[in-house]
């Protein structure tokens, strides 16, 4: 059951679930509940969580649960979802560096349990294949929490990404580079390439949670959930996970959904 003030709306046609919180804080709580549930019920689970503005509140909530002893991340195998190619963790633009600061360190995730996506490997293509094998050796992802970009990207699986794609180097679209421009000093500095876990790996997760907040995401969420399943909108492929997919959104993000 959703908590009070939230609406739970099973989407029976595609069998995925949409949970709508009244606001960003409510969405963050529901997202933290999903992560907590997986971590508590699957000791040693492998999971991936996104960076960005949408998950900040979720991380805050998870860290506060960990700090009061309600949640323990010490056995979790954490796989990073994506990063800019060539960025060291110490680089201000590094997504992995951001994640370390906002979550992995305050959550006391043991460094040996953190699997860094190979953003700086001299041979990123072979390293990407090794990364996918590491995920398999960890038993596959128990949980993948992902956000959605304004162009429908998931991780950095940009439009055109195949549903069976694996970890790989990608060219970023101008939409994605502009979306993240605020993190950089002027457009020139925004990286042109990234490395991302593939849609195929994300789609194999035993539980997938798509978190979405704000009216700026309402149209792309409508296209992803109610438009055709197409690589033009990579997030639409998430629907093929059926009941393994839960969408957790705030009220502004679902404004354009016809079935809510
Ligand atoms: C980040 C990532 C991206 C973001 C998406 C939404 O690791 O994989 O796909 O989830 O761009 O970003 P925000 O939450 O900043 O709107």
PDB file of C-alpha atoms and ligand atoms in Angstrom:
ATOM      1  CA  UNK A   1       0.000   0.000   0.000  1.00  0.00           C
ATOM      2  CA  UNK A   2       1.164   3.523  -0.687  1.00  0.00           C
ATOM      3  CA  UNK A   3       1.480   5.793   2.323  1.00  0.00           C
ATOM      4  CA  UNK A   4      -1.242   8.322   3.149  1.00  0.00           C
ATOM      5  CA  UNK A   5      -1.430  11.195   0.724  1.00  0.00           C
ATOM      6  CA  UNK A   6      -0.061   9.114  -2.125  1.00  0.00           C
ATOM      7  CA  UNK A   7      -1.998   7.442  -4.886  1.00  0.00           C
ATOM      8  CA  UNK A   8      -1.179   3.954  -5.989  1.00  0.00           C
ATOM      9  CA  UNK A   9      -2.281   3.237  -9.513  1.00  0.00           C
ATOM     10  CA  UNK A  10      -1.556  -0.184 -10.963  1.00  0.00           C
ATOM     11  CA  UNK A  11      -1.213   0.068 -14.755  1.00  0.00           C
ATOM     12  CA  UNK A  12      -2.822  -3.215 -15.577  1.00  0.00           C
ATOM     13  CA  UNK A  13      -2.244  -3.068 -19.342  1.00  0.00           C
ATOM     14  CA  UNK A  14       1.528  -3.118 -18.994  1.00  0.00           C
ATOM     15  CA  UNK A  15       1.476  -4.560 -15.458  1.00  0.00           C
ATOM     16  CA  UNK A  16       3.927  -2.008 -14.116  1.00  0.00           C
ATOM     17  CA  UNK A  17       3.037   0.117 -11.111  1.00  0.00           C
ATOM     18  CA  UNK A  18       2.906   3.891 -10.843  1.00  0.00           C
ATOM     19  CA  UNK A  19       3.072   5.363  -7.361  1.00  0.00           C
ATOM     20  CA  UNK A  20       2.386   9.047  -7.095  1.00  0.00           C
ATOM     21  CA  UNK A  21       3.500  11.089  -4.108  1.00  0.00           C
ATOM     22  CA  UNK A  22       2.031  14.501  -3.444  1.00  0.00           C
ATOM     23  CA  UNK A  23       5.421  16.180  -3.683  1.00  0.00           C
ATOM     24  CA  UNK A  24       9.171  15.714  -4.047  1.00  0.00           C
ATOM     25  CA  UNK A  25       9.665  14.746  -0.399  1.00  0.00           C
ATOM     26  CA  UNK A  26       6.981  12.084  -0.648  1.00  0.00           C
ATOM     27  CA  UNK A  27       8.560  10.713  -3.815  1.00  0.00           C
ATOM     28  CA  UNK A  28      11.932  10.601  -2.086  1.00  0.00           C
ATOM     29  CA  UNK A  29      10.432   8.660   0.828  1.00  0.00           C
ATOM     30  CA  UNK A  30       8.815   6.108  -1.481  1.00  0.00           C
ATOM     31  CA  UNK A  31      12.066   5.695  -3.422  1.00  0.00           C
ATOM     32  CA  UNK A  32      13.998   5.228  -0.172  1.00  0.00           C
ATOM     33  CA  UNK A  33      11.393   2.657   0.919  1.00  0.00           C
ATOM     34  CA  UNK A  34      11.981   0.647  -2.272  1.00  0.00           C
ATOM     35  CA  UNK A  35      15.753   0.653  -1.739  1.00  0.00           C
ATOM     36  CA  UNK A  36      15.359  -0.193   1.961  1.00  0.00           C
ATOM     37  CA  UNK A  37      13.053  -3.075   1.146  1.00  0.00           C
ATOM     38  CA  UNK A  38      15.528  -4.617  -1.318  1.00  0.00           C
ATOM     39  CA  UNK A  39      18.556  -4.153   0.935  1.00  0.00           C
ATOM     40  CA  UNK A  40      16.767  -5.640   3.939  1.00  0.00           C
ATOM     41  CA  UNK A  41      15.316  -8.601   2.112  1.00  0.00           C
ATOM     42  CA  UNK A  42      18.360  -9.498  -0.025  1.00  0.00           C
ATOM     43  CA  UNK A  43      21.605  -9.586   1.921  1.00  0.00           C
ATOM     44  CA  UNK A  44      24.543  -8.982  -0.402  1.00  0.00           C
ATOM     45  CA  UNK A  45      22.284  -7.660  -3.174  1.00  0.00           C
ATOM     46  CA  UNK A  46      23.833  -5.943  -6.193  1.00  0.00           C
ATOM     47  CA  UNK A  47      22.250  -2.643  -7.028  1.00  0.00           C
ATOM     48  CA  UNK A  48      22.670   0.502  -9.063  1.00  0.00           C
ATOM     49  CA  UNK A  49      21.377   3.955  -8.174  1.00  0.00           C
ATOM     50  CA  UNK A  50      21.470   7.146 -10.272  1.00  0.00           C
ATOM     51  CA  UNK A  51      23.041  10.551  -9.811  1.00  0.00           C
ATOM     52  CA  UNK A  52      21.302  13.856 -10.516  1.00  0.00           C
ATOM     53  CA  UNK A  53      18.752  16.134  -8.918  1.00  0.00           C
ATOM     54  CA  UNK A  54      15.897  13.642  -8.695  1.00  0.00           C
ATOM     55  CA  UNK A  55      17.559  11.205  -6.239  1.00  0.00           C
ATOM     56  CA  UNK A  56      19.028  13.794  -3.833  1.00  0.00           C
ATOM     57  CA  UNK A  57      16.101  13.507  -1.394  1.00  0.00           C
ATOM     58  CA  UNK A  58      16.160   9.700  -1.622  1.00  0.00           C
ATOM     59  CA  UNK A  59      19.845   9.701  -0.667  1.00  0.00           C
ATOM     60  CA  UNK A  60      19.225  12.095   2.212  1.00  0.00           C
ATOM     61  CA  UNK A  61      16.517   9.784   3.529  1.00  0.00           C
ATOM     62  CA  UNK A  62      18.654   6.648   3.089  1.00  0.00           C
ATOM     63  CA  UNK A  63      21.612   8.235   4.881  1.00  0.00           C
ATOM     64  CA  UNK A  64      19.374   9.276   7.772  1.00  0.00           C
ATOM     65  CA  UNK A  65      17.982   5.714   8.057  1.00  0.00           C
ATOM     66  CA  UNK A  66      21.538   4.339   8.032  1.00  0.00           C
ATOM     67  CA  UNK A  67      22.766   6.819  10.622  1.00  0.00           C
ATOM     68  CA  UNK A  68      20.051   5.841  13.124  1.00  0.00           C
ATOM     69  CA  UNK A  69      20.718   2.132  12.540  1.00  0.00           C
ATOM     70  CA  UNK A  70      17.479   1.352  10.694  1.00  0.00           C
ATOM     71  CA  UNK A  71      19.316   0.338   7.540  1.00  0.00           C
ATOM     72  CA  UNK A  72      22.683  -1.281   6.866  1.00  0.00           C
ATOM     73  CA  UNK A  73      24.432  -0.956   3.520  1.00  0.00           C
ATOM     74  CA  UNK A  74      27.549  -2.865   4.534  1.00  0.00           C
ATOM     75  CA  UNK A  75      26.796  -5.977   2.462  1.00  0.00           C
ATOM     76  CA  UNK A  76      25.421  -4.224  -0.630  1.00  0.00           C
ATOM     77  CA  UNK A  77      27.382  -4.584  -3.870  1.00  0.00           C
ATOM     78  CA  UNK A  78      27.092  -1.150  -5.458  1.00  0.00           C
ATOM     79  CA  UNK A  79      27.520  -0.745  -9.225  1.00  0.00           C
ATOM     80  CA  UNK A  80      27.808   2.788 -10.608  1.00  0.00           C
ATOM     81  CA  UNK A  81      25.333   3.539 -13.391  1.00  0.00           C
ATOM     82  CA  UNK A  82      27.253   5.997 -15.544  1.00  0.00           C
ATOM     83  CA  UNK A  83      29.916   8.684 -15.664  1.00  0.00           C
ATOM     84  CA  UNK A  84      31.640  11.024 -18.046  1.00  0.00           C
ATOM     85  CA  UNK A  85      34.414   9.372 -20.002  1.00  0.00           C
ATOM     86  CA  UNK A  86      37.872  10.239 -18.776  1.00  0.00           C
ATOM     87  CA  UNK A  87      36.757  11.929 -15.550  1.00  0.00           C
ATOM     88  CA  UNK A  88      38.693  10.932 -12.455  1.00  0.00           C
ATOM     89  CA  UNK A  89      36.677  10.569  -9.254  1.00  0.00           C
ATOM     90  CA  UNK A  90      38.450  13.645  -7.939  1.00  0.00           C
ATOM     91  CA  UNK A  91      37.257  15.745 -10.902  1.00  0.00           C
ATOM     92  CA  UNK A  92      34.488  18.127  -9.910  1.00  0.00           C
ATOM     93  CA  UNK A  93      32.341  16.892 -12.802  1.00  0.00           C
ATOM     94  CA  UNK A  94      32.685  13.196 -11.923  1.00  0.00           C
ATOM     95  CA  UNK A  95      29.314  11.575 -11.273  1.00  0.00           C
ATOM     96  CA  UNK A  96      31.057   8.872  -9.243  1.00  0.00           C
ATOM     97  CA  UNK A  97      32.739  11.560  -7.140  1.00  0.00           C
ATOM     98  CA  UNK A  98      29.318  13.145  -6.571  1.00  0.00           C
ATOM     99  CA  UNK A  99      27.893   9.793  -5.536  1.00  0.00           C
ATOM    100  CA  UNK A 100      30.764   9.174  -3.122  1.00  0.00           C
ATOM    101  CA  UNK A 101      30.160  12.473  -1.413  1.00  0.00           C
ATOM    102  CA  UNK A 102      26.359  12.451  -1.364  1.00  0.00           C
ATOM    103  CA  UNK A 103      25.820   8.799  -0.568  1.00  0.00           C
ATOM    104  CA  UNK A 104      28.539   6.135  -0.633  1.00  0.00           C
ATOM    105  CA  UNK A 105      30.704   7.673   2.091  1.00  0.00           C
ATOM    106  CA  UNK A 106      27.928   8.846   4.453  1.00  0.00           C
ATOM    107  CA  UNK A 107      26.220   5.452   3.939  1.00  0.00           C
ATOM    108  CA  UNK A 108      29.431   3.641   4.947  1.00  0.00           C
ATOM    109  CA  UNK A 109      29.389   1.423   1.870  1.00  0.00           C
ATOM    110  CA  UNK A 110      32.661  -0.544   2.192  1.00  0.00           C
ATOM    111  CA  UNK A 111      35.060   0.559  -0.586  1.00  0.00           C
ATOM    112  CA  UNK A 112      35.552  -3.097  -1.574  1.00  0.00           C
ATOM    113  CA  UNK A 113      31.815  -3.307  -2.346  1.00  0.00           C
ATOM    114  CA  UNK A 114      31.848  -0.315  -4.701  1.00  0.00           C
ATOM    115  CA  UNK A 115      32.263  -1.160  -8.383  1.00  0.00           C
ATOM    116  CA  UNK A 116      33.340   1.900 -10.329  1.00  0.00           C
ATOM    117  CA  UNK A 117      32.248   2.138 -13.937  1.00  0.00           C
ATOM    118  CA  UNK A 118      35.541   2.213 -15.904  1.00  0.00           C
ATOM    119  CA  UNK A 119      35.481   5.880 -16.930  1.00  0.00           C
ATOM    120  CA  UNK A 120      39.250   6.314 -16.985  1.00  0.00           C
ATOM    121  CA  UNK A 121      40.447   2.899 -18.143  1.00  0.00           C
ATOM    122  CA  UNK A 122      42.893   3.178 -21.073  1.00  0.00           C
ATOM    123  CA  UNK A 123      40.866   0.465 -22.819  1.00  0.00           C
ATOM    124  CA  UNK A 124      37.283   1.362 -21.851  1.00  0.00           C
ATOM    125  CA  UNK A 125      35.761  -1.156 -24.286  1.00  0.00           C
ATOM    126  CA  UNK A 126      37.389  -4.212 -22.697  1.00  0.00           C
ATOM    127  CA  UNK A 127      36.875  -2.718 -19.249  1.00  0.00           C
ATOM    128  CA  UNK A 128      33.158  -2.265 -20.029  1.00  0.00           C
ATOM    129  CA  UNK A 129      32.851  -5.967 -20.912  1.00  0.00           C
ATOM    130  CA  UNK A 130      34.596  -6.844 -17.610  1.00  0.00           C
ATOM    131  CA  UNK A 131      32.185  -4.553 -15.765  1.00  0.00           C
ATOM    132  CA  UNK A 132      29.206  -6.460 -17.176  1.00  0.00           C
ATOM    133  CA  UNK A 133      30.822  -9.746 -16.162  1.00  0.00           C
ATOM    134  CA  UNK A 134      31.325  -8.385 -12.637  1.00  0.00           C
ATOM    135  CA  UNK A 135      27.601  -7.608 -12.459  1.00  0.00           C
ATOM    136  CA  UNK A 136      26.833 -11.167 -13.558  1.00  0.00           C
ATOM    137  CA  UNK A 137      29.261 -12.615 -11.009  1.00  0.00           C
ATOM    138  CA  UNK A 138      27.485 -10.603  -8.317  1.00  0.00           C
ATOM    139  CA  UNK A 139      24.293 -12.436  -9.297  1.00  0.00           C
ATOM    140  CA  UNK A 140      22.892  -9.724 -11.568  1.00  0.00           C
ATOM    141  CA  UNK A 141      21.221  -6.582 -10.303  1.00  0.00           C
ATOM    142  CA  UNK A 142      18.620  -7.103  -7.613  1.00  0.00           C
ATOM    143  CA  UNK A 143      17.544  -3.477  -7.975  1.00  0.00           C
ATOM    144  CA  UNK A 144      18.122  -0.735 -10.529  1.00  0.00           C
ATOM    145  CA  UNK A 145      16.881   2.722  -9.593  1.00  0.00           C
ATOM    146  CA  UNK A 146      17.029   5.059 -12.582  1.00  0.00           C
ATOM    147  CA  UNK A 147      15.991   8.579 -13.495  1.00  0.00           C
ATOM    148  CA  UNK A 148      14.805   9.862 -16.862  1.00  0.00           C
ATOM    149  CA  UNK A 149      16.447  12.559 -18.954  1.00  0.00           C
ATOM    150  CA  UNK A 150      14.502  15.223 -20.833  1.00  0.00           C
ATOM    151  CA  UNK A 151      15.109  13.216 -24.017  1.00  0.00           C
ATOM    152  CA  UNK A 152      14.061   9.939 -22.404  1.00  0.00           C
ATOM    153  CA  UNK A 153      17.559   8.702 -21.661  1.00  0.00           C
ATOM    154  CA  UNK A 154      18.116   6.173 -18.883  1.00  0.00           C
ATOM    155  CA  UNK A 155      21.587   6.201 -17.399  1.00  0.00           C
ATOM    156  CA  UNK A 156      23.346   7.668 -20.430  1.00  0.00           C
ATOM    157  CA  UNK A 157      21.484   5.363 -22.806  1.00  0.00           C
ATOM    158  CA  UNK A 158      20.619   8.082 -25.250  1.00  0.00           C
ATOM    159  CA  UNK A 159      17.911   7.937 -27.955  1.00  0.00           C
ATOM    160  CA  UNK A 160      18.814   5.156 -30.384  1.00  0.00           C
ATOM    161  CA  UNK A 161      20.047   2.826 -27.612  1.00  0.00           C
ATOM    162  CA  UNK A 162      19.061  -0.780 -28.141  1.00  0.00           C
ATOM    163  CA  UNK A 163      17.140  -2.595 -25.401  1.00  0.00           C
ATOM    164  CA  UNK A 164      19.873  -5.247 -25.253  1.00  0.00           C
ATOM    165  CA  UNK A 165      22.763  -2.784 -25.063  1.00  0.00           C
ATOM    166  CA  UNK A 166      25.547  -3.366 -22.542  1.00  0.00           C
ATOM    167  CA  UNK A 167      28.056  -1.172 -20.741  1.00  0.00           C
ATOM    168  CA  UNK A 168      29.725   0.977 -23.369  1.00  0.00           C
ATOM    169  CA  UNK A 169      31.101   4.343 -24.369  1.00  0.00           C
ATOM    170  CA  UNK A 170      28.450   6.684 -25.795  1.00  0.00           C
ATOM    171  CA  UNK A 171      28.300  10.093 -27.446  1.00  0.00           C
ATOM    172  CA  UNK A 172      26.133  12.464 -25.449  1.00  0.00           C
ATOM    173  CA  UNK A 173      23.335  14.317 -27.206  1.00  0.00           C
ATOM    174  CA  UNK A 174      23.121  18.098 -27.032  1.00  0.00           C
ATOM    175  CA  UNK A 175      19.920  17.735 -24.960  1.00  0.00           C
ATOM    176  CA  UNK A 176      21.763  15.743 -22.290  1.00  0.00           C
ATOM    177  CA  UNK A 177      24.760  18.067 -22.353  1.00  0.00           C
ATOM    178  CA  UNK A 178      22.482  21.076 -21.899  1.00  0.00           C
ATOM    179  CA  UNK A 179      20.520  19.320 -19.138  1.00  0.00           C
ATOM    180  CA  UNK A 180      23.763  18.992 -17.173  1.00  0.00           C
ATOM    181  CA  UNK A 181      25.218  22.377 -18.166  1.00  0.00           C
ATOM    182  CA  UNK A 182      24.604  23.784 -14.704  1.00  0.00           C
ATOM    183  CA  UNK A 183      27.341  21.506 -13.372  1.00  0.00           C
ATOM    184  CA  UNK A 184      29.950  22.959 -15.724  1.00  0.00           C
ATOM    185  CA  UNK A 185      31.620  26.298 -16.419  1.00  0.00           C
ATOM    186  CA  UNK A 186      30.276  27.087 -19.871  1.00  0.00           C
ATOM    187  CA  UNK A 187      29.169  24.729 -22.614  1.00  0.00           C
ATOM    188  CA  UNK A 188      32.693  23.986 -23.874  1.00  0.00           C
ATOM    189  CA  UNK A 189      33.591  22.171 -20.696  1.00  0.00           C
ATOM    190  CA  UNK A 190      30.635  19.784 -20.841  1.00  0.00           C
ATOM    191  CA  UNK A 191      32.003  16.355 -21.783  1.00  0.00           C
ATOM    192  CA  UNK A 192      30.956  14.929 -25.124  1.00  0.00           C
ATOM    193  CA  UNK A 193      31.277  11.277 -24.201  1.00  0.00           C
ATOM    194  CA  UNK A 194      30.237   9.079 -21.326  1.00  0.00           C
ATOM    195  CA  UNK A 195      30.255   5.458 -20.253  1.00  0.00           C
ATOM    196  CA  UNK A 196      26.984   3.916 -19.189  1.00  0.00           C
ATOM    197  CA  UNK A 197      25.550   0.636 -18.022  1.00  0.00           C
ATOM    198  CA  UNK A 198      23.460  -0.652 -20.927  1.00  0.00           C
ATOM    199  CA  UNK A 199      19.693  -0.845 -21.138  1.00  0.00           C
ATOM    200  CA  UNK A 200      19.953  -4.640 -21.409  1.00  0.00           C
ATOM    201  CA  UNK A 201      21.660  -4.919 -18.021  1.00  0.00           C
ATOM    202  CA  UNK A 202      19.194  -2.515 -16.420  1.00  0.00           C
ATOM    203  CA  UNK A 203      16.263  -4.422 -17.932  1.00  0.00           C
ATOM    204  CA  UNK A 204      17.540  -7.681 -16.438  1.00  0.00           C
ATOM    205  CA  UNK A 205      17.372  -6.287 -12.889  1.00  0.00           C
ATOM    206  CA  UNK A 206      14.891  -8.184 -10.758  1.00  0.00           C
ATOM    207  CA  UNK A 207      13.362  -4.894  -9.679  1.00  0.00           C
ATOM    208  CA  UNK A 208      13.479  -1.596 -11.574  1.00  0.00           C
ATOM    209  CA  UNK A 209      12.383   1.703 -10.051  1.00  0.00           C
ATOM    210  CA  UNK A 210      12.035   4.779 -12.244  1.00  0.00           C
ATOM    211  CA  UNK A 211      11.991   7.968 -10.175  1.00  0.00           C
ATOM    212  CA  UNK A 212      10.583  11.147 -11.706  1.00  0.00           C
ATOM    213  CA  UNK A 213       9.936  14.593 -10.326  1.00  0.00           C
ATOM    214  CA  UNK A 214       8.617  17.907 -11.596  1.00  0.00           C
ATOM    215  CA  UNK A 215       6.506  19.262 -14.433  1.00  0.00           C
ATOM    216  CA  UNK A 216       9.533  19.530 -16.732  1.00  0.00           C
ATOM    217  CA  UNK A 217       9.492  15.707 -16.910  1.00  0.00           C
ATOM    218  CA  UNK A 218       5.713  15.364 -17.438  1.00  0.00           C
ATOM    219  CA  UNK A 219       5.804  15.188 -21.242  1.00  0.00           C
ATOM    220  CA  UNK A 220       8.741  12.799 -21.509  1.00  0.00           C
ATOM    221  CA  UNK A 221       7.170  10.586 -18.819  1.00  0.00           C
ATOM    222  CA  UNK A 222       3.941  10.502 -20.852  1.00  0.00           C
ATOM    223  CA  UNK A 223       5.859   9.491 -23.965  1.00  0.00           C
ATOM    224  CA  UNK A 224       7.810   6.854 -22.040  1.00  0.00           C
ATOM    225  CA  UNK A 225       4.771   5.284 -20.380  1.00  0.00           C
ATOM    226  CA  UNK A 226       1.993   5.846 -22.891  1.00  0.00           C
ATOM    227  CA  UNK A 227       3.710   6.218 -26.264  1.00  0.00           C
ATOM    228  CA  UNK A 228       5.122   3.406 -28.384  1.00  0.00           C
ATOM    229  CA  UNK A 229       7.973   1.320 -26.993  1.00  0.00           C
ATOM    230  CA  UNK A 230      10.830   2.641 -29.086  1.00  0.00           C
ATOM    231  CA  UNK A 231      14.562   3.320 -28.877  1.00  0.00           C
ATOM    232  CA  UNK A 232      13.720   6.950 -29.726  1.00  0.00           C
ATOM    233  CA  UNK A 233      12.597   7.139 -26.081  1.00  0.00           C
ATOM    234  CA  UNK A 234      14.926   4.700 -24.287  1.00  0.00           C
ATOM    235  CA  UNK A 235      12.880   4.853 -21.067  1.00  0.00           C
ATOM    236  CA  UNK A 236       9.894   3.364 -22.921  1.00  0.00           C
ATOM    237  CA  UNK A 237      11.809   0.055 -23.012  1.00  0.00           C
ATOM    238  CA  UNK A 238      11.517  -0.131 -19.230  1.00  0.00           C
ATOM    239  CA  UNK A 239       7.876  -1.131 -19.740  1.00  0.00           C
ATOM    240  CA  UNK A 240       9.022  -4.421 -21.195  1.00  0.00           C
ATOM    241  CA  UNK A 241      10.023  -5.352 -17.615  1.00  0.00           C
ATOM    242  CA  UNK A 242       6.282  -5.566 -16.823  1.00  0.00           C
ATOM    243  CA  UNK A 243       5.599  -6.076 -13.125  1.00  0.00           C
ATOM    244  CA  UNK A 244       9.310  -5.765 -12.275  1.00  0.00           C
ATOM    245  CA  UNK A 245       8.970  -2.033 -13.017  1.00  0.00           C
ATOM    246  CA  UNK A 246       7.674   0.499 -10.489  1.00  0.00           C
ATOM    247  CA  UNK A 247       7.447   4.168 -11.401  1.00  0.00           C
ATOM    248  CA  UNK A 248       7.676   6.475  -8.401  1.00  0.00           C
ATOM    249  CA  UNK A 249       6.748  10.036  -9.272  1.00  0.00           C
ATOM    250  CA  UNK A 250       5.501  13.229  -7.714  1.00  0.00           C
ATOM    251  CA  UNK A 251       2.193  14.822  -8.681  1.00  0.00           C
ATOM    252  CA  UNK A 252       3.766  17.346 -11.073  1.00  0.00           C
ATOM    253  CA  UNK A 253       5.522  14.642 -13.073  1.00  0.00           C
ATOM    254  CA  UNK A 254       2.306  12.709 -13.776  1.00  0.00           C
ATOM    255  CA  UNK A 255       0.267  15.714 -14.917  1.00  0.00           C
ATOM    256  CA  UNK A 256       0.161  14.513 -18.520  1.00  0.00           C
ATOM    257  CA  UNK A 257      -0.541  10.828 -17.879  1.00  0.00           C
ATOM    258  CA  UNK A 258      -4.009   9.968 -19.109  1.00  0.00           C
ATOM    259  CA  UNK A 259      -4.470   6.972 -16.837  1.00  0.00           C
ATOM    260  CA  UNK A 260      -3.722   8.690 -13.503  1.00  0.00           C
TER     261      UNK A 260
HETATM  262  C1  LIG B   1      22.451  10.023 -13.863  1.00  0.00           C
HETATM  263  C2  LIG B   1      21.661   9.424 -14.927  1.00  0.00           C
HETATM  264  C3  LIG B   1      20.686  10.218 -15.713  1.00  0.00           C
HETATM  265  C4  LIG B   1      19.695  10.955 -14.825  1.00  0.00           C
HETATM  266  C5  LIG B   1      18.705  11.744 -15.656  1.00  0.00           C
HETATM  267  C6  LIG B   1      17.807  12.588 -14.780  1.00  0.00           C
HETATM  268  O1  LIG B   1      23.282   9.044 -13.246  1.00  0.00           O
HETATM  269  O2  LIG B   1      21.843   8.270 -15.170  1.00  0.00           O
HETATM  270  O3  LIG B   1      20.010   9.342 -16.587  1.00  0.00           O
HETATM  271  O4  LIG B   1      19.008  10.023 -14.020  1.00  0.00           O
HETATM  272  O5  LIG B   1      19.388  12.587 -16.538  1.00  0.00           O
HETATM  273  O6  LIG B   1      18.589  13.555 -14.142  1.00  0.00           O
HETATM  274  P1  LIG B   1      17.969  14.510 -13.044  1.00  0.00           P
HETATM  275  O7  LIG B   1      17.550  13.663 -11.898  1.00  0.00           O
HETATM  276  O8  LIG B   1      19.099  15.432 -12.664  1.00  0.00           O
HETATM  277  O9  LIG B   1      16.827  15.207 -13.695  1.00  0.00           O
END
